[in-house]
Amino acid sequence: MKNKLQQSDSGNQLRPVILLLAIAVILPTVCLLWFMVQAAGNESLALRQKMVNNYEERLKASVNEKLSDDEINRHIALVMSDGFIVFDGDGRLTFPVDDETDPLKSESVFEQAFELEYAEKDLEKAITEYLRIAKDTVSKDIAIKANISNIRCLRQLDRNGEAINQAESIVSQYEDSSKYIRSQKCHAYLLLMELCKDRDKEQYNKILSDAFDHFTQGMYHNDDMAFLGRKSHVGLYIPSSLQLLALNRFIEYAGERQDDPAIAKKYKYATYLSSQVDTSLQLALEYSGPDFAKPGIINSSVFRLKGNEPYYGIYRVISGYTYLKIYSKEHVASWFNELVEEIEDEMVYCRIYDDKGELIAGTAPVYIGKEVVFGQKFSTLELDGYMAGWKAEMYFYAGTFSDAAKRQRIIYFVTAGIIVLLIGAASTMATKSIMHQAAVNRLKNDFVATVTHELKTPLASMRVLVDTLLEGNYNDQQQAKEYLELIAKENKRLTGLIDNFLTFSRMERNKQAFEMVPASAKAIALAAAEAVKTKFNGGICKFTVTIDDDLASISADTDAMVTVLVNLLDNAYKYSGDEKEIELAVYDKNGQMCFAVKDNGIGMSNRAMKKIFERFYQVDSRLSRDAEGCGLGLSIVKFIVDAHDGTIEVDSETGKGSVFVVKIPTQTKG
Ligand code: ADP
């Protein structure tokens, strides 16, 4: 009862300590976690800002570099334009060249011939008339027109051979001395390309080749500044729509003859030039004067041109001529792709939009319905300084940024986790140590209480006896002697108790040094039997000692081992009823020296068996119990047996008795 009280008392005392400890652990842990969460949040914000700044700087630097005048000029020089429009110093359109109505259409010299050809449909006579005109005239323009008209009539009469001859003589006879002659020669070549297809390959390829050269004469088609080459030919141009027609025909005929490398090359140029002239013609409808040129700006940056298709222009003023160079979206995009490629990486992508919001370069957005499914825009840079109304946008890939932040957070939480674990481990250790300290304190208290009680009983009985003797309350000498013997007995018991306490206390301080020497189990057993003999003989006790012969020797501290056996025998005596039967047996089994102490006493429950080796444990813990002792005997036994690398086992049954077997490893037989 008292023990329990003491335990719950100390439990109460521990409670505030454990509470404090818990606060000391939980509070910093919670604070730490809170700080970590805050830090992680701040860190991810800071990280984002850092990245944003970084990319913005990169974009600005790239824009400065890639969109500089030099760089754009480099592009203009390297990339052939997709079309061009040229105005002279007076703002007149110089290229593409308008189709003019035939200036010789109403020339009086042709009146009669036209009458014959168109009104009278007398082609034979018309031919004679055309040949006459050609022969008589001094004007090359009139001569060539007459010859071409002659060919027209021959064709209508299906006189193709003559028509071809005529056409061949036209292209070889006439020099390109006028715009008109060039145009008429164009018609002659068109005719030759059409009518000579049956000629052998070489001859026909030559016709094709010559035709191409004529169609493109004056265009430096291996240089983007093709139109510049026209300057010296001003006035000699083939009208652009005729040129386009001629080039397209060439493409048609040459397309089947690309096995000839020279033709293949010209075919490629023709394809490019045809599209260039076509685009130029389209855009020229929108720009009939150089109204795109901004006052005060000589050379412009890229700007979006009018019209349905996304074409971009850039103009340059060279030698008084204003050149509007036209680029398709793909071409412009290729310039900007260089810029975009410098910015984009696995985390960020970039988009360049023109002033009409058309995506020029960069990763196209992916839509589901109207929602953009990936990416988060974090920056927009107006490119006004370079391209009015243009802008560059930068996006984080969805998840990329949050992944980086997540990684950072994981690092934080793992660190926090480790710290919390360490705090937890440290506090567990601290708690354990405090608990241990508390247990030791409790033990000390118990010890003092038990010691006091155990000492009080023999002291009290000794005092009664001494008082009786002093007061002379005894009948005779014999009685006085009996009293003195009782005093001596109590004294001895007291000494025994104190010995036990001292042994225990020494053991507690771990100062018990055992002297291990080869020892004889028999001698130990006999010494123990001798020690208890007087006591056992005094009561009604049947005590048998059985020692096997030829026992191996053990390494042991003899005195300590005697103490072990005496304690066990003492217990057997104490916890047995009136008809005590105690047996001490020593035998050698499986390399173990066994000391068995058996009694027919009160025995004990299984639960008790597990606890009896604990310090101060007593099955009957009432202070009023009969048996003397303080619950240390078996602790001492266990301590000594452990020190001998041995074991102690107990087998007991309530009311029937107990057997304690101490096993010590044997050495050699001796
Ligand atoms: P004590 O000084 O109380 O004898 P011990 O440590 O020697 O202390 O024994 C602890 C308890 O084990 C005893 O209080 C007793 O209840 C029980 N005990 C020990 N030996 C025996 C035995 N031979 N028979 C029954 N109970 C025993």
XYZ file of C-alpha atoms and ligand atoms in Angstrom:
697
model
C 0.000 0.000 0.000
C 2.714 2.363 1.017
C 4.782 1.373 -2.023
C 1.891 2.192 -4.261
C 1.411 5.519 -2.550
C 5.062 6.287 -2.990
C 4.879 5.387 -6.643
C 1.882 7.573 -7.357
C 3.525 10.370 -5.334
C 6.623 10.289 -7.479
C 4.386 10.026 -10.550
C 2.759 13.270 -9.475
C 6.145 14.852 -9.002
C 7.238 13.777 -12.473
C 4.181 15.146 -14.176
C 5.286 18.837 -14.267
C 8.760 17.778 -15.355
C 7.396 15.737 -18.249
C 4.994 18.556 -19.079
C 7.847 21.070 -19.140
C 9.902 18.715 -21.230
C 7.035 18.241 -23.663
C 6.635 22.010 -23.947
C 10.372 22.349 -24.394
C 10.196 19.896 -27.295
C 6.842 20.698 -28.838
C 7.187 24.480 -28.741
C 10.483 24.728 -30.622
C 9.328 22.003 -32.991
C 6.139 23.857 -33.829
C 8.093 27.116 -34.146
C 10.679 25.430 -36.316
C 8.039 23.952 -38.596
C 6.291 27.294 -38.797
C 9.519 29.043 -39.703
C 10.295 26.354 -42.237
C 6.903 26.720 -43.886
C 7.299 30.507 -43.931
C 10.838 30.235 -45.189
C 9.799 27.755 -47.852
C 7.034 30.126 -48.948
C 9.324 33.138 -48.969
C 12.051 31.181 -50.600
C 9.802 30.065 -53.428
C 8.648 33.648 -53.924
C 12.210 34.881 -53.840
C 13.287 32.092 -56.154
C 10.522 32.980 -58.598
C 11.457 36.656 -58.486
C 15.091 35.796 -58.999
C 14.274 33.668 -61.993
C 11.927 36.310 -63.401
C 14.626 38.987 -63.119
C 17.180 36.690 -64.602
C 15.075 35.830 -67.649
C 14.007 39.445 -68.136
C 17.643 40.489 -68.200
C 18.421 37.745 -70.671
C 15.544 38.735 -72.898
C 16.540 42.401 -72.855
C 20.137 41.557 -73.652
C 19.102 39.256 -76.493
C 16.667 41.800 -77.889
C 19.367 44.462 -77.821
C 21.736 42.182 -79.594
C 19.462 40.417 -82.046
C 17.276 43.336 -83.033
C 20.018 45.889 -83.380
C 20.316 47.715 -86.700
C 23.461 45.800 -87.498
C 21.828 42.479 -86.870
C 18.771 43.349 -88.932
C 20.992 44.536 -91.768
C 22.837 41.252 -91.506
C 19.551 39.409 -91.891
C 18.572 41.578 -94.825
C 21.861 40.839 -96.464
C 21.628 37.098 -95.820
C 17.972 36.374 -96.273
C 16.520 36.994 -99.701
C 13.318 38.948 -99.496
C 10.022 37.492 -100.552
C 9.178 40.527 -102.631
C 10.093 44.143 -103.117
C 8.709 47.428 -104.246
C 10.942 50.232 -105.496
C 10.107 53.909 -105.795
C 12.296 56.477 -107.441
C 13.222 59.795 -105.908
C 9.964 61.334 -107.128
C 7.920 58.611 -105.471
C 7.097 56.877 -108.739
C 6.743 53.119 -108.716
C 9.770 51.631 -110.426
C 9.170 47.998 -109.603
C 6.979 45.991 -110.088
C 6.586 47.415 -113.561
C 3.109 48.184 -114.781
C 1.687 46.472 -117.822
C 1.359 49.194 -120.344
C -0.980 49.095 -123.253
C 0.863 48.416 -126.479
C 2.206 51.833 -127.634
C 2.185 50.654 -131.237
C -1.369 49.391 -131.137
C -2.770 52.289 -133.113
C 0.325 52.898 -135.244
C -0.963 53.793 -138.783
C 1.612 51.561 -140.506
C -0.224 48.481 -139.181
C -3.708 49.649 -140.148
C -3.964 47.691 -143.368
C -2.330 44.571 -141.998
C -4.675 44.493 -138.956
C -7.604 44.967 -141.353
C -6.479 41.895 -143.325
C -5.768 39.788 -140.211
C -8.741 40.628 -138.006
C -11.525 41.943 -140.291
C -10.979 40.061 -143.542
C -9.324 37.086 -141.852
C -7.048 36.792 -144.923
C -4.015 35.522 -143.073
C -1.896 34.874 -146.162
C -2.243 38.471 -147.273
C -1.713 39.690 -143.734
C 1.575 37.757 -143.591
C 2.770 39.399 -146.820
C 1.802 42.799 -145.407
C 3.600 42.168 -142.068
C 6.766 41.074 -143.862
C 6.613 44.196 -145.994
C 6.285 46.428 -142.945
C 9.260 44.708 -141.292
C 11.365 45.150 -144.332
C 10.474 48.773 -145.005
C 10.613 50.230 -141.530
C 13.611 51.767 -139.851
C 12.042 51.392 -136.414
C 13.164 48.222 -134.692
C 10.095 48.328 -132.460
C 7.810 48.378 -135.538
C 9.897 45.668 -137.222
C 9.702 43.332 -134.251
C 5.984 43.928 -133.820
C 5.495 43.081 -137.521
C 7.539 39.904 -137.147
C 5.657 38.785 -134.044
C 2.353 39.464 -135.830
C 3.642 37.384 -138.750
C 4.346 34.474 -136.383
C 0.842 34.823 -134.924
C -0.630 34.390 -138.396
C 1.657 31.462 -139.263
C 0.501 29.698 -136.103
C -3.094 30.214 -136.961
C -2.359 28.621 -140.335
C -0.628 25.761 -138.504
C 2.642 26.627 -140.248
C 4.527 25.917 -137.048
C 7.903 25.215 -138.720
C 7.955 28.666 -140.246
C 6.702 30.164 -136.998
C 9.598 28.580 -135.119
C 12.101 29.839 -137.686
C 10.698 33.317 -137.390
C 10.794 33.200 -133.585
C 14.364 31.941 -133.608
C 15.440 34.700 -135.909
C 13.711 37.263 -133.654
C 15.524 36.145 -130.522
C 18.865 36.008 -132.305
C 18.512 39.156 -134.421
C 17.203 41.751 -132.016
C 19.284 43.350 -129.345
C 17.569 44.320 -126.091
C 17.674 47.959 -127.052
C 14.246 48.869 -125.786
C 11.709 47.801 -123.231
C 9.379 47.005 -126.120
C 11.861 44.739 -127.875
C 12.515 42.900 -124.596
C 8.813 42.290 -124.122
C 8.333 41.073 -127.696
C 11.338 38.782 -127.395
C 9.644 37.389 -124.290
C 6.695 36.406 -126.465
C 9.051 34.802 -128.976
C 10.682 32.708 -126.254
C 7.305 31.690 -124.897
C 6.426 30.480 -128.367
C 9.691 28.594 -128.772
C 9.281 26.926 -125.376
C 5.851 25.776 -126.421
C 6.539 24.684 -130.009
C 9.985 23.117 -129.736
C 9.210 20.464 -127.142
C 9.770 17.743 -129.751
C 13.331 18.819 -130.409
C 16.131 16.802 -128.906
C 16.898 17.333 -125.268
C 19.995 19.407 -125.692
C 18.444 21.782 -128.180
C 15.318 22.212 -126.110
C 17.260 22.717 -122.877
C 19.194 25.467 -124.631
C 15.924 27.161 -125.591
C 14.742 26.868 -121.987
C 17.996 28.202 -120.672
C 18.082 31.149 -123.066
C 14.441 31.906 -122.331
C 15.123 31.970 -118.607
C 18.108 34.265 -119.057
C 15.986 36.605 -121.087
C 13.097 36.590 -118.587
C 15.397 37.412 -115.704
C 17.971 39.596 -117.355
C 18.921 42.456 -115.115
C 17.858 40.642 -111.969
C 20.802 39.628 -109.861
C 19.000 36.654 -108.614
C 21.885 35.327 -106.596
C 21.726 38.445 -104.474
C 18.814 39.586 -102.450
C 19.290 43.084 -103.737
C 18.043 41.724 -107.029
C 16.062 44.817 -107.796
C 19.146 46.956 -107.453
C 20.362 45.361 -110.617
C 17.392 46.869 -112.397
C 18.566 50.385 -111.937
C 20.749 50.304 -115.014
C 17.900 48.773 -116.937
C 15.320 51.313 -115.967
C 13.048 51.598 -118.911
C 14.069 48.180 -120.236
C 11.964 46.103 -117.900
C 9.640 43.432 -119.019
C 6.277 44.333 -117.462
C 6.106 42.415 -114.211
C 2.921 40.521 -115.010
C 4.462 39.345 -118.332
C 7.584 38.371 -116.470
C 5.493 36.422 -113.961
C 3.667 34.649 -116.762
C 6.944 33.852 -118.538
C 8.551 32.533 -115.346
C 5.544 30.354 -114.577
C 5.640 28.882 -118.093
C 9.327 28.238 -117.687
C 8.626 26.494 -114.383
C 6.018 24.369 -116.142
C 8.383 23.230 -118.921
C 11.558 23.052 -116.890
C 9.831 21.093 -114.124
C 10.091 17.916 -116.196
C 13.715 18.486 -117.108
C 15.432 18.822 -113.799
C 17.805 15.959 -114.561
C 19.888 18.643 -116.246
C 21.705 20.420 -113.391
C 21.778 23.787 -115.163
C 18.022 23.596 -115.775
C 17.421 22.397 -112.211
C 19.278 25.435 -110.901
C 17.337 27.830 -113.105
C 14.100 26.079 -112.196
C 14.879 26.738 -108.545
C 15.588 30.415 -109.206
C 12.516 30.722 -111.358
C 10.377 29.295 -108.567
C 11.788 31.804 -106.125
C 11.610 34.761 -108.525
C 8.090 33.909 -109.603
C 6.886 33.988 -106.012
C 8.916 37.149 -105.404
C 7.389 38.943 -108.406
C 3.931 37.643 -107.501
C 4.208 38.948 -103.919
C 5.637 42.241 -105.164
C 2.701 42.661 -107.545
C 0.183 41.898 -104.770
C 1.730 44.313 -102.316
C 2.219 47.005 -104.955
C -1.577 47.249 -105.106
C -1.536 48.267 -101.424
C 1.474 50.562 -101.730
C 1.171 52.710 -104.805
C 3.413 55.366 -103.299
C 6.158 55.326 -100.661
C 3.630 56.328 -97.962
C 4.993 53.681 -95.561
C 8.219 55.606 -95.185
C 8.084 57.576 -91.992
C 9.205 61.157 -92.066
C 12.624 61.553 -90.556
C 13.367 57.831 -90.643
C 15.651 56.781 -93.438
C 15.893 53.090 -92.702
C 13.048 51.403 -90.865
C 12.790 48.378 -88.682
C 10.451 45.507 -89.449
C 6.791 46.439 -89.668
C 3.636 44.672 -90.628
C 2.394 45.412 -94.131
C -1.182 46.021 -95.144
C -3.123 43.189 -96.719
C -4.634 39.936 -95.615
C -1.540 37.818 -95.439
C 0.994 38.474 -92.720
C 3.780 40.094 -94.697
C 6.409 42.253 -93.082
C 8.286 45.101 -94.566
C 11.458 46.955 -93.996
C 12.512 49.905 -96.045
C 15.828 51.276 -96.960
C 16.647 54.431 -98.877
C 19.557 53.842 -101.172
C 20.794 56.398 -103.691
C 17.509 58.242 -103.656
C 15.455 55.126 -104.321
C 13.158 53.833 -101.601
C 13.142 50.069 -101.395
C 10.394 48.287 -99.520
C 11.606 44.792 -98.897
C 8.889 42.272 -98.184
C 9.330 39.250 -95.938
C 6.936 36.438 -95.251
C 6.011 35.533 -91.701
C 8.254 32.445 -91.893
C 11.242 34.569 -92.819
C 10.686 37.058 -90.041
C 10.015 34.207 -87.631
C 13.373 32.678 -88.502
C 15.120 35.881 -87.368
C 13.173 35.900 -84.137
C 13.635 32.203 -83.580
C 17.309 32.897 -82.986
C 16.269 35.262 -80.236
C 13.705 32.878 -78.822
C 16.174 30.004 -78.831
C 18.522 32.040 -76.681
C 15.809 32.529 -74.080
C 13.979 29.233 -74.056
C 15.108 26.391 -71.892
C 13.500 23.521 -70.053
C 11.748 25.920 -67.692
C 10.818 28.865 -69.818
C 9.390 29.427 -73.252
C 8.979 32.626 -75.174
C 6.607 34.095 -77.741
C 6.969 37.052 -80.059
C 3.799 38.762 -81.260
C 3.581 41.391 -83.979
C 1.572 44.599 -83.698
C -1.552 42.734 -84.883
C -1.146 40.088 -82.200
C 0.042 37.496 -84.723
C 2.396 34.929 -83.172
C 5.685 35.327 -85.020
C 8.060 33.077 -83.165
C 8.231 30.840 -80.129
C 6.311 27.954 -78.685
C 2.695 28.115 -79.751
C 0.146 27.975 -76.965
C -1.789 24.757 -76.545
C -5.492 25.283 -76.098
C -8.233 23.140 -74.703
C -11.321 25.064 -75.670
C -10.419 28.641 -74.911
C -8.103 27.798 -72.056
C -4.363 27.776 -72.510
C -3.364 24.512 -70.906
C 0.188 25.026 -70.023
C 2.438 27.815 -69.059
C 2.165 30.855 -66.908
C 3.077 34.222 -68.348
C 5.494 36.068 -66.151
C 6.820 38.863 -68.291
C 5.963 40.985 -71.306
C 8.524 43.124 -73.043
C 7.319 45.774 -75.479
C 9.602 45.812 -78.503
C 8.462 49.309 -79.464
C 11.981 50.593 -79.753
C 12.630 48.010 -82.434
C 9.258 47.079 -83.885
C 6.314 49.289 -83.114
C 3.573 47.406 -81.309
C 5.522 44.154 -81.120
C 6.002 42.347 -77.878
C 7.858 39.427 -76.404
C 6.230 37.334 -73.715
C 7.884 34.842 -71.427
C 6.193 31.907 -69.759
C 7.092 29.313 -67.191
C 6.105 25.846 -68.234
C 3.279 24.662 -66.021
C 4.767 22.751 -63.156
C 8.366 23.669 -63.915
C 8.487 26.477 -61.482
C 6.367 24.776 -58.892
C 8.613 21.707 -59.295
C 11.660 23.793 -58.399
C 9.787 25.275 -55.448
C 8.597 21.808 -54.476
C 12.151 20.479 -54.557
C 13.190 23.376 -52.353
C 10.303 22.704 -49.998
C 11.171 19.024 -49.820
C 14.721 19.931 -48.832
C 13.330 22.192 -46.115
C 10.929 19.617 -44.805
C 13.495 16.852 -44.804
C 15.854 19.128 -42.856
C 13.017 20.070 -40.518
C 12.146 16.388 -40.147
C 15.724 15.495 -39.236
C 15.899 18.341 -36.721
C 12.569 17.349 -35.199
C 13.754 13.737 -34.975
C 16.968 14.867 -33.298
C 15.017 17.020 -30.850
C 12.680 14.104 -30.281
C 15.561 11.692 -29.715
C 17.338 14.126 -27.403
C 14.194 14.759 -25.414
C 13.423 11.038 -25.203
C 16.888 10.502 -23.830
C 16.409 13.399 -21.422
C 13.041 11.982 -20.328
C 14.559 8.563 -19.857
C 17.396 9.994 -17.829
C 14.955 11.968 -15.684
C 12.765 8.905 -15.248
C 15.816 6.903 -14.311
C 16.838 9.553 -11.856
C 13.321 9.559 -10.454
C 13.397 5.757 -10.190
C 16.724 5.916 -8.389
C 15.267 8.478 -6.015
C 12.259 6.288 -5.430
C 14.596 3.358 -4.845
C 16.565 5.348 -2.333
C 13.389 6.308 -0.516
C 12.204 2.698 -0.541
C 15.611 1.602 0.596
C 15.636 3.991 3.510
C 12.073 2.994 4.500
C 12.857 -0.724 4.278
C 16.186 -0.416 6.042
C 14.622 1.607 8.827
C 11.860 -0.907 9.242
C 14.150 -3.943 9.082
C 16.535 -2.442 11.604
C 13.748 -1.384 13.915
C 12.436 -4.904 14.597
C 15.626 -6.550 15.918
C 16.610 -3.329 17.707
C 13.236 -3.168 19.442
C 13.354 -6.799 20.536
C 16.965 -6.370 21.717
C 15.948 -3.300 23.680
C 13.073 -5.139 25.394
C 15.412 -7.983 26.334
C 18.140 -5.611 27.579
C 15.541 -3.615 29.591
C 14.223 -6.838 31.100
C 17.744 -7.878 32.075
C 18.581 -4.441 33.437
C 15.440 -4.360 35.524
C 16.301 -7.845 36.818
C 13.039 -9.303 35.559
C 14.373 -12.790 35.165
C 14.035 -15.815 37.369
C 17.417 -17.352 37.256
C 20.737 -17.341 35.551
C 19.424 -19.783 32.997
C 16.707 -17.351 31.917
C 19.198 -14.474 31.823
C 21.379 -16.571 29.563
C 18.450 -17.341 27.302
C 17.707 -13.624 27.053
C 21.326 -12.897 26.241
C 21.298 -15.615 23.574
C 18.188 -14.028 22.110
C 19.956 -10.673 22.108
C 22.950 -12.277 20.384
C 20.632 -13.848 17.830
C 18.932 -10.545 17.064
C 22.336 -8.952 16.911
C 23.461 -11.540 14.409
C 20.345 -10.976 12.350
C 21.031 -7.263 12.448
C 24.588 -7.872 11.304
C 23.302 -10.107 8.514
C 20.898 -7.413 7.418
C 23.527 -4.728 7.447
C 25.856 -7.035 5.517
C 23.175 -7.446 2.888
C 22.631 -3.719 2.690
C 26.318 -3.085 2.351
C 26.762 -5.756 -0.273
C 23.884 -4.334 -2.186
C 25.036 -0.790 -1.886
C 28.544 -1.820 -2.984
C 27.019 -3.668 -5.878
C 24.933 -0.660 -6.761
C 28.030 1.398 -6.972
C 29.495 -1.423 -9.007
C 32.442 -1.635 -6.734
C 32.124 -5.295 -5.973
C 35.215 -6.780 -7.444
C 35.011 -10.518 -7.733
C 38.110 -12.575 -7.511
C 37.629 -15.311 -10.095
C 39.726 -18.330 -9.375
C 39.371 -21.994 -10.266
C 37.040 -23.207 -7.592
C 35.454 -26.444 -6.529
C 31.683 -26.555 -6.637
C 31.739 -29.133 -3.906
C 33.704 -26.886 -1.571
C 31.306 -24.005 -2.242
C 28.258 -26.177 -1.570
C 29.762 -27.586 1.634
C 30.714 -24.117 2.901
C 27.155 -22.878 2.268
C 25.668 -25.953 3.962
C 27.983 -25.364 6.915
C 26.886 -21.725 7.177
C 23.184 -22.570 7.454
C 23.615 -25.767 9.412
C 23.114 -24.266 12.872
C 20.032 -22.339 11.779
C 18.502 -25.326 9.954
C 19.177 -27.677 12.840
C 17.487 -25.240 15.187
C 14.120 -25.598 13.466
C 12.315 -28.666 12.354
C 14.037 -29.057 9.050
C 15.085 -31.932 6.898
C 18.148 -30.705 5.046
C 19.865 -32.895 2.474
C 22.944 -32.098 0.510
C 23.689 -34.143 -2.623
C 26.967 -33.502 -4.403
C 27.895 -35.499 -7.510
C 31.318 -36.982 -7.643
C 33.980 -36.021 -10.104
C 32.719 -32.502 -10.742
C 34.427 -30.134 -13.107
C 35.913 -27.034 -11.639
C 34.480 -23.616 -12.197
C 35.962 -20.184 -12.320
C 34.366 -18.411 -9.419
C 34.696 -16.109 -6.470
C 34.157 -18.738 -3.785
C 32.886 -16.366 -1.088
C 30.426 -14.762 -3.496
C 29.147 -18.152 -4.659
C 28.761 -19.212 -0.990
C 26.693 -16.026 -0.457
C 24.513 -17.033 -3.424
C 23.800 -20.466 -1.989
C 23.356 -19.177 1.573
C 20.826 -16.616 0.324
C 18.910 -19.273 -1.607
C 18.997 -21.702 1.338
C 17.988 -18.896 3.672
C 14.976 -18.113 1.465
C 14.072 -21.817 1.273
C 14.049 -21.854 5.053
C 12.206 -18.545 5.432
C 9.471 -19.320 2.959
C 8.694 -22.824 4.170
C 6.173 -23.932 6.702
C 6.829 -25.972 9.830
C 7.815 -29.224 8.154
C 10.653 -27.964 6.117
C 12.360 -30.176 3.616
C 15.287 -28.427 1.980
C 17.616 -29.952 -0.537
C 20.866 -28.678 -1.964
C 22.053 -30.571 -5.026
C 25.202 -29.952 -7.056
C 25.609 -31.617 -10.422
C 27.246 -31.085 -13.742
C 24.972 -30.873 -16.772
C 25.831 -29.931 -20.363
C 28.961 -28.050 -19.399
C 27.120 -26.155 -16.690
C 27.670 -26.526 -12.995
C 24.196 -26.628 -11.470
C 23.444 -25.670 -7.854
C 19.814 -26.542 -7.144
C 18.076 -25.397 -3.963
C 14.715 -27.050 -3.459
C 12.142 -26.516 -0.768
C 8.626 -27.620 0.046
C 7.576 -24.132 1.087
C 4.895 -21.673 0.135
C 6.029 -21.402 -3.500
C 4.947 -18.497 -5.616
C 2.823 -17.499 -8.555
C 4.135 -17.231 -12.090
C 3.789 -13.474 -11.935
C 5.883 -13.350 -8.773
C 8.533 -15.612 -10.331
C 9.173 -12.991 -12.978
C 9.734 -10.232 -10.461
C 11.559 -11.767 -7.528
C 14.971 -10.832 -8.881
C 14.073 -7.160 -8.941
C 15.503 -5.084 -6.166
C 13.278 -4.718 -3.132
C 10.629 -6.910 -4.654
C 8.799 -9.012 -2.135
C 5.818 -11.186 -2.874
C 4.403 -10.270 0.485
C 5.318 -6.617 0.806
C 3.445 -6.035 4.058
C 5.819 -4.651 6.627
C 4.043 -6.802 9.164
C 4.978 -10.048 7.413
C 6.754 -12.738 9.409
C 9.758 -13.353 7.251
C 12.654 -11.029 7.699
C 14.458 -9.554 4.716
C 14.231 -6.526 2.536
C 13.837 -7.881 -1.000
C 17.551 -7.651 -1.775
C 18.639 -11.293 -1.327
C 17.740 -12.490 -4.810
C 19.003 -9.256 -6.425
C 22.378 -9.959 -4.857
C 22.165 -13.573 -6.034
C 21.379 -12.497 -9.584
C 24.130 -9.898 -9.599
C 26.731 -12.433 -8.502
C 25.491 -15.124 -10.898
C 25.594 -12.633 -13.791
C 29.145 -11.719 -12.866
C 29.992 -15.415 -13.220
C 28.399 -15.532 -16.690
C 25.846 -17.868 -15.209
C 22.076 -18.048 -15.119
C 19.489 -18.542 -12.439
C 16.164 -20.249 -13.031
C 13.250 -20.692 -10.732
C 10.468 -23.197 -10.847
C 7.761 -22.893 -8.280
C 4.174 -23.710 -7.506
C 2.105 -21.935 -4.885
C 1.769 -24.091 -1.780
C 4.079 -26.809 -3.037
C 7.549 -25.363 -3.022
C 10.208 -23.900 -5.236
C 13.430 -24.925 -6.930
C 16.125 -22.397 -7.706
C 18.857 -23.595 -10.071
C 22.042 -21.606 -10.470
C 24.119 -22.592 -13.515
C 27.756 -21.585 -13.846
C 29.862 -22.535 -16.886
C 32.380 -25.249 -16.015
C 36.066 -25.221 -16.773
C 37.944 -28.488 -17.087
C 37.115 -31.564 -15.113
C 39.029 -31.704 -11.893
P 13.644 -11.212 0.951
O 14.702 -10.506 1.749
O 12.326 -10.594 1.067
O 13.704 -12.639 1.148
P 14.605 -11.941 -1.613
O 15.169 -11.068 -2.732
O 15.528 -12.944 -1.088
O 14.095 -10.934 -0.494
O 13.336 -12.608 -2.136
C 12.371 -11.856 -2.799
C 10.995 -12.470 -2.612
O 10.927 -13.697 -3.324
C 10.707 -12.792 -1.230
O 10.143 -11.698 -0.548
C 9.737 -13.921 -1.374
O 8.426 -13.436 -1.464
C 10.098 -14.588 -2.649
N 10.888 -15.824 -2.421
C 12.243 -15.935 -2.454
N 12.607 -17.223 -2.291
C 11.476 -17.931 -2.117
C 11.198 -19.318 -1.864
N 12.179 -20.238 -1.754
N 9.903 -19.710 -1.743
C 8.910 -18.785 -1.888
N 9.096 -17.465 -2.097
C 10.371 -17.037 -2.229
